[in-house]
Amino acid sequence: DRVLSGLWMTVQLSVVCVVLSVIIGIVGAWLQGSPLRVMRAIVQGYIQFFRNTPPLIQLLFFYFALGQFTPTYSPDGWLQVPIISNVGWAIISLSFFAGAFNVEIFRAGIEAVPQSTAEASEALGMSRLQTYAYVVFPLAFRVSLPALNNNLVNLVKTTTQALAIAVPELLYQMVSIYNDYSTAQNAAMVVLFVVYIVLVGILVFGMHRWERAMRIPGYGM
C-alpha cells in the first residue's frame, strides 16, 4: 500500500510540475520580448535566481522561509493548518525551478524563427500576441522540443528531492519501508530504481512521438 501510495504521489507531482513549468516557460518567453524594460528585467531576474541556486535549497527556502508567512485556517477550531501544504510548496518550487530553464529553451526556439516570418504576420494586421500565439510560438515549439524533453526528464527525477519536506512520494515511502524492515532495503531500492526508469522512459517515448508528429518537413529538427 505504501509503495502504491508513493508511486501515485510521484506521478501526480511529476505531471502537475511538468504542466506548470511548460506554462511558465511559454509565458516567460513571451514576456522576454516585451517592449517594457521593467518586465524584461523581472523575467531575467527570475531566471537568474532559479538557475543559479540548487533546487533543494529552493525547496527548503519556499517551505521553511516563505511558509512562515502563509495564512492558516483552523478546520477544528483549534489546530492551525497552513493553506499551502508541503505538497503545494513542492509543486510551486519545482515548477518555478524547471520553468526558468523552459523560458530560456523557448526563447532560443523563438530566436530560431526567421524575423521575416513575424514581420509577415504583422503586415497582415496581427497583434504582437496573435503573432506569438499563431505564428512564432508553434514554429519555435518544434525547435525547442529536444531541449524541452531533456529538461522535463530532469524535472521528473528532481521530484525525489521533495523527500526533504516530507512529501510522501515514492522515495519517502521506500525510506520509511526499509527503516521499518531492514531486510527490505535492497528490494526497496531495486523497485525505486526500476520505477523511475519506467516513468522516465514513458516520458521520453511520449516526447519523441510528439516530436515526430509535429515535425514540419524542411524546417527545424
XYZ file of C-alpha atoms in Angstrom:
221
model
C 0.000 0.000 0.000
C 2.816 2.423 0.828
C 4.576 1.681 -2.468
C 1.414 2.344 -4.484
C 0.648 5.466 -2.446
C 4.161 6.815 -3.039
C 4.022 5.960 -6.737
C 0.707 7.758 -7.152
C 2.063 10.849 -5.369
C 5.185 10.806 -7.578
C 3.079 10.581 -10.744
C 0.800 13.419 -9.591
C 3.755 15.590 -8.575
C 5.531 14.942 -11.877
C 2.507 15.628 -14.094
C 1.495 18.853 -12.316
C 5.063 20.193 -12.237
C 5.635 19.354 -15.906
C 2.451 21.139 -16.986
C 3.043 24.222 -14.814
C 6.708 24.514 -15.809
C 5.792 24.442 -19.513
C 3.150 27.137 -18.968
C 5.698 29.253 -17.076
C 8.183 28.768 -19.908
C 5.686 29.814 -22.586
C 4.550 32.937 -20.717
C 8.085 33.864 -19.662
C 9.444 33.559 -23.202
C 6.691 35.867 -24.441
C 7.387 38.416 -21.697
C 11.088 38.386 -22.585
C 10.117 40.033 -25.850
C 8.026 42.673 -24.077
C 8.628 46.299 -25.081
C 8.647 47.155 -21.349
C 12.178 47.138 -19.985
C 10.961 46.532 -16.427
C 9.083 43.409 -17.470
C 12.143 42.019 -19.251
C 14.263 42.750 -16.163
C 11.788 40.906 -13.897
C 11.826 37.831 -16.123
C 15.622 37.888 -16.314
C 15.864 38.216 -12.528
C 13.549 35.234 -12.095
C 15.646 33.149 -14.486
C 18.921 34.006 -12.759
C 17.501 33.328 -9.296
C 16.247 29.852 -10.113
C 19.080 28.814 -12.440
C 21.857 29.860 -10.059
C 20.626 28.194 -6.863
C 20.264 24.444 -6.149
C 16.702 23.087 -6.379
C 16.962 21.541 -2.902
C 17.844 24.926 -1.382
C 14.917 26.487 -3.240
C 12.599 23.799 -1.893
C 13.730 24.395 1.690
C 13.513 28.172 1.224
C 9.941 28.021 -0.065
C 8.758 25.629 2.638
C 10.563 26.920 5.727
C 11.055 30.617 4.900
C 8.067 31.646 2.790
C 5.904 29.050 4.501
C 6.141 31.058 7.718
C 4.228 33.924 6.112
C 1.381 31.950 4.537
C -2.073 32.285 6.123
C -3.527 29.399 8.116
C -7.002 28.077 8.768
C -8.468 26.020 11.584
C -10.646 23.071 10.470
C -11.489 22.085 14.057
C -11.265 25.466 15.761
C -8.000 24.528 17.465
C -5.331 23.228 15.098
C -3.853 25.823 12.707
C -3.219 24.387 9.221
C -1.323 26.342 6.516
C -3.338 26.956 3.355
C -0.379 25.640 1.326
C 0.740 22.141 2.321
C 4.182 20.632 1.871
C 2.938 19.096 -1.394
C 1.826 22.534 -2.569
C 5.216 24.057 -1.795
C 6.960 21.214 -3.604
C 4.820 21.852 -6.701
C 5.469 25.604 -6.570
C 9.214 25.272 -6.035
C 9.873 22.560 -8.617
C 7.621 24.189 -11.223
C 9.392 27.541 -10.911
C 12.778 25.811 -10.990
C 12.085 23.935 -14.226
C 10.117 26.885 -15.626
C 13.234 29.093 -15.511
C 15.027 26.676 -17.830
C 11.949 26.345 -20.030
C 11.867 30.122 -20.530
C 15.384 30.008 -21.948
C 14.580 26.928 -24.037
C 11.566 28.602 -25.626
C 13.488 31.876 -26.043
C 16.128 30.026 -28.066
C 13.367 28.459 -30.168
C 11.780 31.857 -30.796
C 15.107 33.317 -31.896
C 15.434 30.451 -34.400
C 12.245 31.578 -36.161
C 13.152 33.949 -39.044
C 12.307 37.568 -38.250
C 10.718 37.866 -41.698
C 8.047 35.369 -40.600
C 6.960 37.569 -37.706
C 7.096 40.663 -39.887
C 4.859 38.995 -42.473
C 2.223 38.179 -39.844
C 2.344 41.749 -38.522
C 1.932 43.017 -42.071
C -1.305 41.025 -42.225
C -2.631 43.011 -39.252
C -1.903 40.576 -36.424
C -1.165 41.949 -32.962
C 2.007 41.022 -31.101
C 0.109 38.433 -29.044
C -1.542 36.927 -32.127
C 1.798 36.754 -33.936
C 3.333 34.962 -30.954
C 0.404 32.555 -30.426
C -0.396 31.621 -34.037
C 2.859 32.035 -35.946
C 6.063 32.345 -33.921
C 5.438 30.007 -30.999
C 4.117 26.987 -32.998
C 7.328 27.072 -35.040
C 9.543 27.782 -32.013
C 7.934 24.946 -30.065
C 9.034 22.412 -32.668
C 12.611 23.660 -32.467
C 12.502 23.609 -28.645
C 11.175 20.069 -28.208
C 14.528 18.196 -27.930
C 15.865 20.552 -25.237
C 12.464 20.641 -23.526
C 12.492 16.839 -23.411
C 15.799 16.849 -21.507
C 14.596 19.464 -19.018
C 11.343 17.653 -18.272
C 13.234 14.393 -17.704
C 15.430 16.200 -15.172
C 12.329 17.641 -13.536
C 10.762 14.205 -13.029
C 13.978 12.970 -11.419
C 14.225 16.098 -9.255
C 10.840 15.369 -7.659
C 12.683 12.939 -5.357
C 14.026 15.983 -3.504
C 10.526 16.599 -2.138
C 11.577 14.000 0.445
C 13.328 16.886 2.260
C 9.984 18.449 3.256
C 8.256 15.124 3.974
C 6.194 14.880 0.776
C 5.064 11.216 0.765
C 6.336 10.451 -2.746
C 7.975 7.166 -3.742
C 11.440 7.772 -2.274
C 9.917 8.904 1.034
C 7.804 5.761 1.227
C 10.729 3.494 0.327
C 12.912 5.031 3.031
C 10.130 4.575 5.579
C 9.701 0.955 4.498
C 13.329 -0.053 4.909
C 13.532 1.909 8.178
C 10.718 -0.306 9.462
C 12.040 -3.504 7.870
C 15.829 -3.509 7.484
C 15.751 -6.640 5.317
C 13.661 -4.788 2.711
C 16.354 -2.225 1.885
C 17.727 -3.956 -1.226
C 14.267 -4.768 -2.574
C 13.035 -1.221 -1.922
C 15.955 0.342 -3.791
C 15.538 -2.040 -6.744
C 11.837 -1.199 -7.005
C 12.639 2.525 -6.747
C 15.277 2.249 -9.480
C 13.011 0.299 -11.848
C 10.019 2.597 -11.292
C 11.991 5.707 -12.224
C 13.420 4.020 -15.316
C 9.861 3.194 -16.402
C 8.479 6.668 -15.579
C 11.253 8.499 -17.405
C 11.068 6.006 -20.284
C 7.355 6.702 -20.738
C 8.005 10.463 -20.756
C 10.873 10.181 -23.270
C 8.874 7.858 -25.530
C 5.889 10.189 -25.481
C 8.012 13.263 -26.189
C 9.764 11.544 -29.097
C 6.420 10.503 -30.587
C 5.156 14.078 -30.179
C 8.348 15.392 -31.763
C 7.897 13.186 -34.832
C 4.198 14.017 -35.119
C 4.857 17.784 -35.072
C 7.821 17.734 -37.486
C 7.495 20.020 -40.488
C 9.499 18.701 -43.477
C 12.402 21.008 -44.218
C 12.021 23.049 -41.029
C 13.582 22.839 -37.593
C 14.523 19.329 -36.478
